[in-house]
PDB file of C-alpha atoms and ligand atoms in Angstrom:
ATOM      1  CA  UNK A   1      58.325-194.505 -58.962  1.00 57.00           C
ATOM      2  CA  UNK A   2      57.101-193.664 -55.504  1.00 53.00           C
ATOM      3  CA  UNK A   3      55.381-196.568 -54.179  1.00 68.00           C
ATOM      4  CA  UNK A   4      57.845-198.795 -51.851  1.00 80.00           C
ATOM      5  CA  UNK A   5      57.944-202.496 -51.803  1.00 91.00           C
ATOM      6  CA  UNK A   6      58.963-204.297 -48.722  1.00 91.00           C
ATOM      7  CA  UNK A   7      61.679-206.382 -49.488  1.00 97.00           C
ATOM      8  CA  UNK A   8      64.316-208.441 -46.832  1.00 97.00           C
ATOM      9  CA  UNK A   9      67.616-207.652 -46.584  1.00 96.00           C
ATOM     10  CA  UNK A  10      68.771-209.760 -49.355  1.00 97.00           C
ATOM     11  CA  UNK A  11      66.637-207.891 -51.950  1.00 98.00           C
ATOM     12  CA  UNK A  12      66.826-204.241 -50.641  1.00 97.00           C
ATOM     13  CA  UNK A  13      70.692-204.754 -51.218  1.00 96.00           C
ATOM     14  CA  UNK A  14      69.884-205.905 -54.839  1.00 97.00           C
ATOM     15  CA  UNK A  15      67.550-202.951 -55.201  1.00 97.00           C
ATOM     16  CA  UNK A  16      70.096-200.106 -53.414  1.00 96.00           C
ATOM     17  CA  UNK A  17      73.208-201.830 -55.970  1.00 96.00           C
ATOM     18  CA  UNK A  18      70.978-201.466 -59.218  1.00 97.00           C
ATOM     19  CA  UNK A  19      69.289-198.121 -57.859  1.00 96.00           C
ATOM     20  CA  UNK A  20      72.877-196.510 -57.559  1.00 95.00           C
ATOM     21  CA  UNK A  21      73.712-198.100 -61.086  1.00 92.00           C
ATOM     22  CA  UNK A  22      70.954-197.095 -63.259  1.00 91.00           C
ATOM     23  CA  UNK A  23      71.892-193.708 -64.241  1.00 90.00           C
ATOM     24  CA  UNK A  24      74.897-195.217 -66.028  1.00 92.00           C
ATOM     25  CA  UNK A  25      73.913-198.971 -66.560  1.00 94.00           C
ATOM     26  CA  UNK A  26      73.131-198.185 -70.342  1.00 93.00           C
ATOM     27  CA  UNK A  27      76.560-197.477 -70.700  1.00 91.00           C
ATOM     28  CA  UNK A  28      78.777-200.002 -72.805  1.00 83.00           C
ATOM     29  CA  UNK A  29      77.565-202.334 -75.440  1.00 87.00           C
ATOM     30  CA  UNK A  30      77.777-205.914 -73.260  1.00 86.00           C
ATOM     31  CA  UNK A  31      73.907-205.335 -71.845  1.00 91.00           C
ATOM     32  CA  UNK A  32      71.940-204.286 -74.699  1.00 94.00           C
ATOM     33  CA  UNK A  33      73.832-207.127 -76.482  1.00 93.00           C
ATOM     34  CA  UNK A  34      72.718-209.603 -74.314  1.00 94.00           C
ATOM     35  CA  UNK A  35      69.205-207.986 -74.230  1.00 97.00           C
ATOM     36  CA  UNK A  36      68.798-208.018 -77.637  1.00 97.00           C
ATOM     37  CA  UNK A  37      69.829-211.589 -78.197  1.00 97.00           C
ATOM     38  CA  UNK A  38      67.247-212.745 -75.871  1.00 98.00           C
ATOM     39  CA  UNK A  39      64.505-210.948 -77.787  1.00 98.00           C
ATOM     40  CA  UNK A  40      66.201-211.973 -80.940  1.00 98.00           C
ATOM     41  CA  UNK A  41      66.277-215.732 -80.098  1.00 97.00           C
ATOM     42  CA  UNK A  42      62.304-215.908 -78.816  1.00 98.00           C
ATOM     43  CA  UNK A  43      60.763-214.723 -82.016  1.00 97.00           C
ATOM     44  CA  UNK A  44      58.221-212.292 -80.349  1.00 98.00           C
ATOM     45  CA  UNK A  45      55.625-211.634 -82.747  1.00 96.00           C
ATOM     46  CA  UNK A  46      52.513-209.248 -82.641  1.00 97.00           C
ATOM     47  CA  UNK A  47      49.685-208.770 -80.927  1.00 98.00           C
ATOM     48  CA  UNK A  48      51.747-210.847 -77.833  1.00 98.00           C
ATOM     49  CA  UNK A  49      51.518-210.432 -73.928  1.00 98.00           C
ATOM     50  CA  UNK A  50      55.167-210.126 -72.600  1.00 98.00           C
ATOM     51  CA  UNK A  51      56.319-210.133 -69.231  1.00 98.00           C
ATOM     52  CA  UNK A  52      60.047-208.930 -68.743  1.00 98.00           C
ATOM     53  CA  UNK A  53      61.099-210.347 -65.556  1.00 98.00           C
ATOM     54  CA  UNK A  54      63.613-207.728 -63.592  1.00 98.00           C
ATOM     55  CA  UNK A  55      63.453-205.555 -66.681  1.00 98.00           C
ATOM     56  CA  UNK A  56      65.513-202.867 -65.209  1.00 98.00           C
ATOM     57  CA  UNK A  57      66.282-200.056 -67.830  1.00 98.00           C
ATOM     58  CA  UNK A  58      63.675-201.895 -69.651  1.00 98.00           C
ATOM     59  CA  UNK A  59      66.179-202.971 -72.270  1.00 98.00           C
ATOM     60  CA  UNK A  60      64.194-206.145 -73.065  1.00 98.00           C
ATOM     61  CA  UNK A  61      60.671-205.062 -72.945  1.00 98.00           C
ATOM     62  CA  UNK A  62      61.411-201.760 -75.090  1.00 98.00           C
ATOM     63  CA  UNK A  63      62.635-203.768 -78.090  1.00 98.00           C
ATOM     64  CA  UNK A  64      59.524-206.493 -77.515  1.00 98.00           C
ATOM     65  CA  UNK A  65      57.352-203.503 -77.197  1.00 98.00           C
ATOM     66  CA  UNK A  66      58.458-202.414 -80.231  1.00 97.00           C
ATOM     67  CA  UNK A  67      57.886-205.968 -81.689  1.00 97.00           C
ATOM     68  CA  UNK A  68      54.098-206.749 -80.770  1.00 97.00           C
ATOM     69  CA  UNK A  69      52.841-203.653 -82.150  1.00 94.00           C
ATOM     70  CA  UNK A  70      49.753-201.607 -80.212  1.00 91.00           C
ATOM     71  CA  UNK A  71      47.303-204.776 -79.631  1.00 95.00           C
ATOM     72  CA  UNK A  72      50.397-206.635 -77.671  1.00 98.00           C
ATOM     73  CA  UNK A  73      51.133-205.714 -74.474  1.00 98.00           C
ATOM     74  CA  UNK A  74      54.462-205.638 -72.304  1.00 98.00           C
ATOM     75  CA  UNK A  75      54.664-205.492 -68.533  1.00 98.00           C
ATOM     76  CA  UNK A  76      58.395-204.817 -66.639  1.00 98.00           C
ATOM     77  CA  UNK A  77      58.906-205.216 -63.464  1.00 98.00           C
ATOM     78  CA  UNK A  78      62.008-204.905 -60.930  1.00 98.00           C
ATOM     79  CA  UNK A  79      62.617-204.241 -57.458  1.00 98.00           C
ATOM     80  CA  UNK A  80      64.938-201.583 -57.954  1.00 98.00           C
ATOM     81  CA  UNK A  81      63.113-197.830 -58.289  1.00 97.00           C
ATOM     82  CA  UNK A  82      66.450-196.085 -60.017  1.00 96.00           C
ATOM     83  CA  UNK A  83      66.500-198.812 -62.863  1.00 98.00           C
ATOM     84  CA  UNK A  84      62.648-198.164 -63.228  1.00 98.00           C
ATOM     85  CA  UNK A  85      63.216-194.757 -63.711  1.00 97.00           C
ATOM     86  CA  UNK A  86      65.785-195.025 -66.595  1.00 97.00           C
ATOM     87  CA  UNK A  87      63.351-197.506 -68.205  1.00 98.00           C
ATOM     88  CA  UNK A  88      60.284-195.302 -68.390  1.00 98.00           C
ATOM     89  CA  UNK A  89      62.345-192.111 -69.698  1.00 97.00           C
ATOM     90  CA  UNK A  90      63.547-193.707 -72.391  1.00 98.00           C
ATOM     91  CA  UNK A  91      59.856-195.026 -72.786  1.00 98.00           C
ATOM     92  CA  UNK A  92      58.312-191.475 -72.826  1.00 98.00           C
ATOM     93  CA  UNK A  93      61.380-190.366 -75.210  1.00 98.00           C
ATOM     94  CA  UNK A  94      60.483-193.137 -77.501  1.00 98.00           C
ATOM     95  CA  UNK A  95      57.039-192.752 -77.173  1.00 97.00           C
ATOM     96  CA  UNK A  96      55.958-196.275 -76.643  1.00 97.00           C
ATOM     97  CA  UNK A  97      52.497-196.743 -74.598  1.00 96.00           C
ATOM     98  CA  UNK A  98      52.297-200.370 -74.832  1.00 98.00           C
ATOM     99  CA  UNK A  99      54.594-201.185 -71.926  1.00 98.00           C
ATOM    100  CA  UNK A 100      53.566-201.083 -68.179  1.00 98.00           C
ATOM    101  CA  UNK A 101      56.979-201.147 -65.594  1.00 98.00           C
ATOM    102  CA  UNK A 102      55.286-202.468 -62.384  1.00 98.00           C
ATOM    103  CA  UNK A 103      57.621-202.044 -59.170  1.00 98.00           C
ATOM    104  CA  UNK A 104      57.154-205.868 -57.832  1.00 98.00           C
ATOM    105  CA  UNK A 105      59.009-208.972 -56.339  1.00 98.00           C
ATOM    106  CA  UNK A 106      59.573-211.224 -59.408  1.00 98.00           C
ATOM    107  CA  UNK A 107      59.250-213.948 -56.899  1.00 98.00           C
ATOM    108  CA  UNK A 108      55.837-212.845 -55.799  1.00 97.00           C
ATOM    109  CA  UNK A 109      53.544-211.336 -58.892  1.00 98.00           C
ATOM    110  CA  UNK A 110      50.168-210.688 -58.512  1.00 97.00           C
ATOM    111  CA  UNK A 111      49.183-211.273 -62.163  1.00 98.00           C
ATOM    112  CA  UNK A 112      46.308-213.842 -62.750  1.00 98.00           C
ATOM    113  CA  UNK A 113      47.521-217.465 -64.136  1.00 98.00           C
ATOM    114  CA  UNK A 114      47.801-217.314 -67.972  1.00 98.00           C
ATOM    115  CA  UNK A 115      48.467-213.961 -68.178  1.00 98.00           C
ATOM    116  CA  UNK A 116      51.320-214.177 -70.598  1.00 98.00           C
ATOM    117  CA  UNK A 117      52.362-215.505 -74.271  1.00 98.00           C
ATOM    118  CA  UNK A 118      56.381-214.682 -73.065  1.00 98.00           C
ATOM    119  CA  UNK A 119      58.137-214.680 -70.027  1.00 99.00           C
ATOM    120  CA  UNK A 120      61.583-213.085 -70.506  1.00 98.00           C
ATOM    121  CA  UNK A 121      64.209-212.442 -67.654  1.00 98.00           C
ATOM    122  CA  UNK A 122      67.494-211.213 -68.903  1.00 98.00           C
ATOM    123  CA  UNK A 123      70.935-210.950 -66.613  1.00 96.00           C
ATOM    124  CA  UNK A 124      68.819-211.710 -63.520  1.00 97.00           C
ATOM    125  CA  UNK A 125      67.885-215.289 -62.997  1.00 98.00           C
ATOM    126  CA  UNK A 126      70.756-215.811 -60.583  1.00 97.00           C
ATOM    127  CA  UNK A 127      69.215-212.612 -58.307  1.00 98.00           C
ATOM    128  CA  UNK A 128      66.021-214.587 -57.762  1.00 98.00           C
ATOM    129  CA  UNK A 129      66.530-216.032 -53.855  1.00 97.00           C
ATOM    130  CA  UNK A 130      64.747-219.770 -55.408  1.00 97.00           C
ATOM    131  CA  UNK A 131      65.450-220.066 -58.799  1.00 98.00           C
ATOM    132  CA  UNK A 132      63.652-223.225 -59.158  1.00 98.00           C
ATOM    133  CA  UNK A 133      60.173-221.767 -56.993  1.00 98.00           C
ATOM    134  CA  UNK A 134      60.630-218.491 -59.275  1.00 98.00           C
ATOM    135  CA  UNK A 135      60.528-220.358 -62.658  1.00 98.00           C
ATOM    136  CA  UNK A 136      57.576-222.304 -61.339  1.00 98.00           C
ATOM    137  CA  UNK A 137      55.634-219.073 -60.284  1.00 98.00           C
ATOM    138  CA  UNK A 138      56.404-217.744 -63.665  1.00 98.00           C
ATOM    139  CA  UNK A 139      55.310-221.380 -65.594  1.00 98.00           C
ATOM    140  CA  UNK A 140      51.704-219.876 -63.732  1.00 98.00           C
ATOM    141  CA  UNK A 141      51.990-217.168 -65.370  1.00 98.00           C
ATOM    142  CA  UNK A 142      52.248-218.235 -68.844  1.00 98.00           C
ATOM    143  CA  UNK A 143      49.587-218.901 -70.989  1.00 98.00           C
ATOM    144  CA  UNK A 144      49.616-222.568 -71.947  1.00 98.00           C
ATOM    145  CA  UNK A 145      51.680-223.217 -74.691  1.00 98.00           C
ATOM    146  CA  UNK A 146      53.435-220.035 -73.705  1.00 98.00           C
ATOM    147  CA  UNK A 147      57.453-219.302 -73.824  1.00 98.00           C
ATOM    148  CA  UNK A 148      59.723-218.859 -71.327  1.00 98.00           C
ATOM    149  CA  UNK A 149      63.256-217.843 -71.764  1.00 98.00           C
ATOM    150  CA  UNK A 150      65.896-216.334 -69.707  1.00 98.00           C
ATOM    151  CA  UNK A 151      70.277-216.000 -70.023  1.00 95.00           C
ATOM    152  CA  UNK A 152      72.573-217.223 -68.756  1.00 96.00           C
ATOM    153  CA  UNK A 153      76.609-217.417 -67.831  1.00 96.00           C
ATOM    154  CA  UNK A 154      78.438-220.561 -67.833  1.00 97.00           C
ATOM    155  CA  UNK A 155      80.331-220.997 -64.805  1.00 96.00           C
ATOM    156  CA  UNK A 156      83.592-220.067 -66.156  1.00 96.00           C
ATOM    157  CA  UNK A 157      82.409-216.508 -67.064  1.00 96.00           C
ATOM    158  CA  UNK A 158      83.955-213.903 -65.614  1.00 96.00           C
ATOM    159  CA  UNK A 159      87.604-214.313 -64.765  1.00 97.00           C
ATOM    160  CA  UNK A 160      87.327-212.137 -61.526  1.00 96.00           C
ATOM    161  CA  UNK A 161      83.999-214.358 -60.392  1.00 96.00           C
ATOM    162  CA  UNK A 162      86.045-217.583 -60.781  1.00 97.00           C
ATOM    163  CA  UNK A 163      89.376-216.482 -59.519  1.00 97.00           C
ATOM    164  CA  UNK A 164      87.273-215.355 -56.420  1.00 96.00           C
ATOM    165  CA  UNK A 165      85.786-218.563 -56.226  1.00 96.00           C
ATOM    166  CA  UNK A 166      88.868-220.692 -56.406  1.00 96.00           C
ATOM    167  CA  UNK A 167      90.829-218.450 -53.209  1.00 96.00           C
ATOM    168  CA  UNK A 168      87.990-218.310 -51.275  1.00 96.00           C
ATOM    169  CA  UNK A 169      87.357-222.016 -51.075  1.00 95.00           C
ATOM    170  CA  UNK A 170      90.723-222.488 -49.694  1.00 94.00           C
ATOM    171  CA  UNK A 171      89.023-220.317 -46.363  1.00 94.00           C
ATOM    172  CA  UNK A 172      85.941-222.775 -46.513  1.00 95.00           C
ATOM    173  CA  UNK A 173      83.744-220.008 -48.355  1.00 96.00           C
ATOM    174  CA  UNK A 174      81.565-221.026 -50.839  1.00 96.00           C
ATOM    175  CA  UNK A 175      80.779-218.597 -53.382  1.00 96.00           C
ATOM    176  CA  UNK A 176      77.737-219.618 -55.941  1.00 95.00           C
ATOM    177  CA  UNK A 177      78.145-216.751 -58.394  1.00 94.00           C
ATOM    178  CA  UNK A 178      77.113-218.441 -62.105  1.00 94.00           C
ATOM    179  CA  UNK A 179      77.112-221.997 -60.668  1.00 95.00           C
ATOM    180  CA  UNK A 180      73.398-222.600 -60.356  1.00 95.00           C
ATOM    181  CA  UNK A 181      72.630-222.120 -64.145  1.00 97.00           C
ATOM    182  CA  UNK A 182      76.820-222.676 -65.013  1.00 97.00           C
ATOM    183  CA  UNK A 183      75.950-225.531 -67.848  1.00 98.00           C
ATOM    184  CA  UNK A 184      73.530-226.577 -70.330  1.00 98.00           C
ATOM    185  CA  UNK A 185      72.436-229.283 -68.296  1.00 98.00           C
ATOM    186  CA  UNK A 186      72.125-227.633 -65.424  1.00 98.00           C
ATOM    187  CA  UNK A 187      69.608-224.860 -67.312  1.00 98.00           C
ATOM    188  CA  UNK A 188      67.798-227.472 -69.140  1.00 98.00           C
ATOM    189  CA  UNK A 189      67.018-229.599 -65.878  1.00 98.00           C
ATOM    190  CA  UNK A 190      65.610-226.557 -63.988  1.00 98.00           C
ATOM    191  CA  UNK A 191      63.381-225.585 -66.801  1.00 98.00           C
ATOM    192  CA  UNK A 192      62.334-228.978 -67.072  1.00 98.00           C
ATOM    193  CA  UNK A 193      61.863-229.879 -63.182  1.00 98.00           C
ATOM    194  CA  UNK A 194      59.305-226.072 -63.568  1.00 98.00           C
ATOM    195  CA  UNK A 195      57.511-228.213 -65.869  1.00 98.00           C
ATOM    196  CA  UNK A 196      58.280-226.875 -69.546  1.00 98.00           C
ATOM    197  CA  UNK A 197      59.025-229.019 -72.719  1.00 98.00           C
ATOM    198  CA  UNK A 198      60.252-228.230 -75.940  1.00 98.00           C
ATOM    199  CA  UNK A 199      63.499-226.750 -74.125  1.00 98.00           C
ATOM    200  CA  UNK A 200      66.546-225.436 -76.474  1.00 98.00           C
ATOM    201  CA  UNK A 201      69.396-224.241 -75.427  1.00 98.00           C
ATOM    202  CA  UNK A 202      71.773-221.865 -77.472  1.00 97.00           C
ATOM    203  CA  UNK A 203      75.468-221.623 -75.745  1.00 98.00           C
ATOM    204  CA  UNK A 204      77.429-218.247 -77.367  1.00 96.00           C
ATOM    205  CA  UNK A 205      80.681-217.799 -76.713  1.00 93.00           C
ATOM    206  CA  UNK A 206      81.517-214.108 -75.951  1.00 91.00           C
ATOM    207  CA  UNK A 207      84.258-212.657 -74.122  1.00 94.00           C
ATOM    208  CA  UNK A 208      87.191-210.158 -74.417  1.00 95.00           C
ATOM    209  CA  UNK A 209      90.866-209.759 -73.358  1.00 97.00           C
ATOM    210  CA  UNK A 210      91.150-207.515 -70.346  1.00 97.00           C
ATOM    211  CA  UNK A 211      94.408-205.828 -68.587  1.00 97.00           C
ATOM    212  CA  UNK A 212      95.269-207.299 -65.292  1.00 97.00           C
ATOM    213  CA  UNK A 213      94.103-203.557 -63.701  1.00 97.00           C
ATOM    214  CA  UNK A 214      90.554-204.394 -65.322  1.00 96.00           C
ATOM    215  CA  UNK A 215      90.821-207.684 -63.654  1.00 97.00           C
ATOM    216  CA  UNK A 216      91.690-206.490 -60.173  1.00 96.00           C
ATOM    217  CA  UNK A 217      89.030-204.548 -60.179  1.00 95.00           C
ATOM    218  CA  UNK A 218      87.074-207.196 -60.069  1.00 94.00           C
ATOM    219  CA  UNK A 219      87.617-208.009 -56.852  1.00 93.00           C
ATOM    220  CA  UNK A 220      84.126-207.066 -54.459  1.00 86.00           C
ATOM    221  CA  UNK A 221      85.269-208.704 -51.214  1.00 84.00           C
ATOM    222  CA  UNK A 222      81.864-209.247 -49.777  1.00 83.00           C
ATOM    223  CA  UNK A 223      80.954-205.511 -50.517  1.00 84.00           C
ATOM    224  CA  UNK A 224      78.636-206.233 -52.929  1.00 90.00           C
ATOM    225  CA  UNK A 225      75.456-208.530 -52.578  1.00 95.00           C
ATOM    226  CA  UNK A 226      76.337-212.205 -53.598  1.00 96.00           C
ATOM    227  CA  UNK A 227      73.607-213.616 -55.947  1.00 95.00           C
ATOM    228  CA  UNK A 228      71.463-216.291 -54.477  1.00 96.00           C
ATOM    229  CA  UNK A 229      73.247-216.273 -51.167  1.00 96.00           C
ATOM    230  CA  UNK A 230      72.290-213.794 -47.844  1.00 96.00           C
ATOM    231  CA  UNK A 231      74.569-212.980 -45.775  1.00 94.00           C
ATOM    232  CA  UNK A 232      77.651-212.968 -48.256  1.00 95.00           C
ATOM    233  CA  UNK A 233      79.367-216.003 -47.364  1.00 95.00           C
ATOM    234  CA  UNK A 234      82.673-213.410 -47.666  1.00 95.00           C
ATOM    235  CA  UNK A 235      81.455-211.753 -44.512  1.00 93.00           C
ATOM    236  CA  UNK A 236      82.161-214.393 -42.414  1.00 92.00           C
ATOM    237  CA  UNK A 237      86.197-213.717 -42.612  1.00 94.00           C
ATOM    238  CA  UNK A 238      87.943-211.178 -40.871  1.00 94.00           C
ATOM    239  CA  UNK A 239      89.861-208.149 -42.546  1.00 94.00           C
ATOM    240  CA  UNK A 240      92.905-209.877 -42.305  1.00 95.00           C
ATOM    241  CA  UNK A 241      91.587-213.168 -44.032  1.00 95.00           C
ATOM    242  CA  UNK A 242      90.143-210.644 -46.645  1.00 95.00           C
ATOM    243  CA  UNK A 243      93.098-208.668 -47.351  1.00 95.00           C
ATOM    244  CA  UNK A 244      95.357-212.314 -47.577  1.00 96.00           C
ATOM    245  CA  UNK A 245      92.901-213.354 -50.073  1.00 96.00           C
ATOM    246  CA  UNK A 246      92.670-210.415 -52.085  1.00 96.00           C
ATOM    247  CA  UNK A 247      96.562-210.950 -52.751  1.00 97.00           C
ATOM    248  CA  UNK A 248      96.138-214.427 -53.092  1.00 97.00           C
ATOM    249  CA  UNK A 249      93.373-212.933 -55.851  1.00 97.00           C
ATOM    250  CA  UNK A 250      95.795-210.632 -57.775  1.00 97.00           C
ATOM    251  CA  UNK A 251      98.495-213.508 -57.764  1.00 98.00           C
ATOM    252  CA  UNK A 252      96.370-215.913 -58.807  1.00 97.00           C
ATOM    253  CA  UNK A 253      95.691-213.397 -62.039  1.00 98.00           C
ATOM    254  CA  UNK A 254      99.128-212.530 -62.895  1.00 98.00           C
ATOM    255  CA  UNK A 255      99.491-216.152 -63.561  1.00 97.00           C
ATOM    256  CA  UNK A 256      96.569-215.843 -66.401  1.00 98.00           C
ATOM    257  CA  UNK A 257      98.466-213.023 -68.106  1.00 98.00           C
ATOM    258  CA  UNK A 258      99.153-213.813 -71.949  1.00 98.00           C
ATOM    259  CA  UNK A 259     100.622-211.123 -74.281  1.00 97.00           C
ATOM    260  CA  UNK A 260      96.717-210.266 -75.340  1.00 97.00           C
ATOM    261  CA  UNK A 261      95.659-209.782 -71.568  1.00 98.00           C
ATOM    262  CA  UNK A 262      93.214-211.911 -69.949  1.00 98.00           C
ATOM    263  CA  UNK A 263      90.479-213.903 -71.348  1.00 98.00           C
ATOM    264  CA  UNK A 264      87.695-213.130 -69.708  1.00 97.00           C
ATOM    265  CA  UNK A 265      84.838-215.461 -70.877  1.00 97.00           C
ATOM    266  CA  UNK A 266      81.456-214.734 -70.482  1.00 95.00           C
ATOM    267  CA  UNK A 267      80.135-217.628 -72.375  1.00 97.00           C
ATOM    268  CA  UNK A 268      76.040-217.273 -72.460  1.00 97.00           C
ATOM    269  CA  UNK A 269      73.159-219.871 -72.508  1.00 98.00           C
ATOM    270  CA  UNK A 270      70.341-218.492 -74.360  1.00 98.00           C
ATOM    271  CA  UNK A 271      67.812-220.915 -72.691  1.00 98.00           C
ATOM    272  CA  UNK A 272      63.934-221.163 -74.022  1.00 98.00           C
ATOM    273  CA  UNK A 273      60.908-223.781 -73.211  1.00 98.00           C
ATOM    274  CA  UNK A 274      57.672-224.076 -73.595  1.00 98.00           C
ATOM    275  CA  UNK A 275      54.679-224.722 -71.196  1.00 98.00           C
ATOM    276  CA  UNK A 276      52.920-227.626 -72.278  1.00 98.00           C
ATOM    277  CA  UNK A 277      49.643-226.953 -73.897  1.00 97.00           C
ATOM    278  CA  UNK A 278      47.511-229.517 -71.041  1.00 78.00           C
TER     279      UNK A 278
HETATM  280  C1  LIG B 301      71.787-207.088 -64.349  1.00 54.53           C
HETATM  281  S1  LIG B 301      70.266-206.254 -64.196  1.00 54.53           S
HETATM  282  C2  LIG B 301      69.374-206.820 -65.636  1.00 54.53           C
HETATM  283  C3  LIG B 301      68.389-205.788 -66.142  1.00 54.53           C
HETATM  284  C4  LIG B 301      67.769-206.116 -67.489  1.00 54.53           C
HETATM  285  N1  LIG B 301      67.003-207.337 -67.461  1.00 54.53           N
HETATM  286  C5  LIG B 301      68.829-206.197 -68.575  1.00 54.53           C
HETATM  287  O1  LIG B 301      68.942-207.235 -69.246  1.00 54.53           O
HETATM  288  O2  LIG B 301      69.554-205.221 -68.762  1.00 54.53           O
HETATM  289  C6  LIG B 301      69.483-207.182 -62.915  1.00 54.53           C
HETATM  290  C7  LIG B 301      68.119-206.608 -62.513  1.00 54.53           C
HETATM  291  O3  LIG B 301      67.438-207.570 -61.723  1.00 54.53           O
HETATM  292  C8  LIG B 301      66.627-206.864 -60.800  1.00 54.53           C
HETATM  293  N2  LIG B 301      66.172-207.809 -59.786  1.00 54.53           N
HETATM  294  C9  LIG B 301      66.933-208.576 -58.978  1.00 54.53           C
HETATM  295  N3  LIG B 301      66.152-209.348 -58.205  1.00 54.53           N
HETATM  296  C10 LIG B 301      64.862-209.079 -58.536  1.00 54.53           C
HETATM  297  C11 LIG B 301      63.609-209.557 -58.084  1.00 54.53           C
HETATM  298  N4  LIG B 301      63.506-210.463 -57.127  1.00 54.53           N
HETATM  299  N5  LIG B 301      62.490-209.062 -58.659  1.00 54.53           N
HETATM  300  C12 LIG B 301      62.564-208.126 -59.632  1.00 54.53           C
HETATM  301  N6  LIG B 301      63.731-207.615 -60.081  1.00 54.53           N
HETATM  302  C13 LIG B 301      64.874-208.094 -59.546  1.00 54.53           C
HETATM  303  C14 LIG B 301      67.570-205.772 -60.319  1.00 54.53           C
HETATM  304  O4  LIG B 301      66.917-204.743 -59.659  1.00 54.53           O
HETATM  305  C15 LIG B 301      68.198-205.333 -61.668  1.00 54.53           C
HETATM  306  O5  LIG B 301      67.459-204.306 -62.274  1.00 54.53           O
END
């Protein structure tokens, strides 16, 4: 993965983050379990054009790869070169030659209209800087009739995303995190307002207890990018703001301590449509 793209600040941040993470992203069983889900729930069959938006380590578009068979085709693409790396060794290894990882904007592919039977994007909706304009550009994409179908959180997933939430509002920040896709409703109307039908939405509950350390570390303080929102609206307060809010974080956890840990949802919305057929 040579090539460069030019990306703005918003997305070279995205792309430095996942670059720095893909050596050990495969680790742990919460990403592939989403991933597989996804592929699970859309009923790939063969012979099938996929496109895995943001595919990353190319957890989605290996196991749909491995799906449609050699006449199907899959094509990954993500902005971040270290991710694409990790996906095509463990392409060679497995020896699949039915997938193509393109380095690319998801917000700006070149591919011709009606390219694709399946549009996937796993963990990565909320990344896109216009949600709404992305799913359009990808309702292009599809071939008509085609499905689209992407994850994702509620917005009371992640304990540390919502605590974070609730103390920075009291300093006037607003912090999107989950919010844009955070119900079913909210998923179904922006599928809908792209312009698919037949929409179905499949909420999972998922989740673990975690120690109050674990949840600590969840604080980022504006250090990593926010999704969906450039600058981080964190950046905005001074170090002194920060480091009052950051114990107003922690406190605001001991008080979820039970004798289990915390919860820490991560409730999911498996969310699928179709493009109409005219
Ligand atoms: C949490 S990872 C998900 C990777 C993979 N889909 C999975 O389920 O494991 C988010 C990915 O989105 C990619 N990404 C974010 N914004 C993107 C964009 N505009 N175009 C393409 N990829 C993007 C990141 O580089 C990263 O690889």
């Amino acid at each position: 993965m040579n090539q460069q793209l030019d990306l703005n600040e918003y997305k070279q941040q995205i792309a430095d983050l996942y670059s720095c993470r893909g050596q050990t992203y495969d680790q742990g069983d919460w990403h592939p379990r989403i991933a597989h889900r996804l592929v699970e729930h859309a009923q790939i069959s063969q012979g099938q054009h996929v496109l895995d938006i943001a595919t990353g380590t190319g957890m989605v578009a290996i196991e749909a790869a491995q799906l449609i068979g050699f006449a199907g085709r899959v094509v990954g693409v993500d902005i971040s070169t270290g991710m694409l790396e990790q996906a095509k060794r463990k392409i060679e290894a497995l020896g699949l030659n039915n997938i193509e990882l393109v380095l690319a904007d998801a917000e700006k592919l070149n591919f011709p209209a009606h390219s694709f039977d399946v549009i996937l994007c796993s963990s990565a909706l909320i990344w896109m800087a216009d949600v709404s304009a992305a799913l359009c550009h990808w309702h292009q994409l599809l071939k008509p009739g085609g499905l689209i179908g992407f994850h994702a959180f509620a917005d009371t997933a992640f304990v540390g995303g919502v605590t974070m939430q609730k103390v920075a509002q009291k300093y006037g920040v607003s912090l999107a995190f989950s919010k844009p896709t955070g119900t079913i409703e909210k998923c179904h109307d922006l599928l809908k307002t792209a312009g698919f039908e037949a929409i179905e939405i499949k909420s999972e509950q998922d989740g673990s207890y975690i120690s109050l350390q674990q949840a600590k570390q969840m604080w980022s303080g504006g250090s990593h990018p926010a999704p969906g929102q450039f600058p981080h609206p964190m950046k905005q307060l001074s170090s002194g703001q920060l480091e009052k809010l950051e114990a107003e974080f922690e406190a605001e956890l001991a008080v979820l301590v039970t004798q289990e840990g915390i919860w820490n949802d991560i409730t999911t919305f498996y969310t699928f449509g179709r493009k109409p057929i005219d």
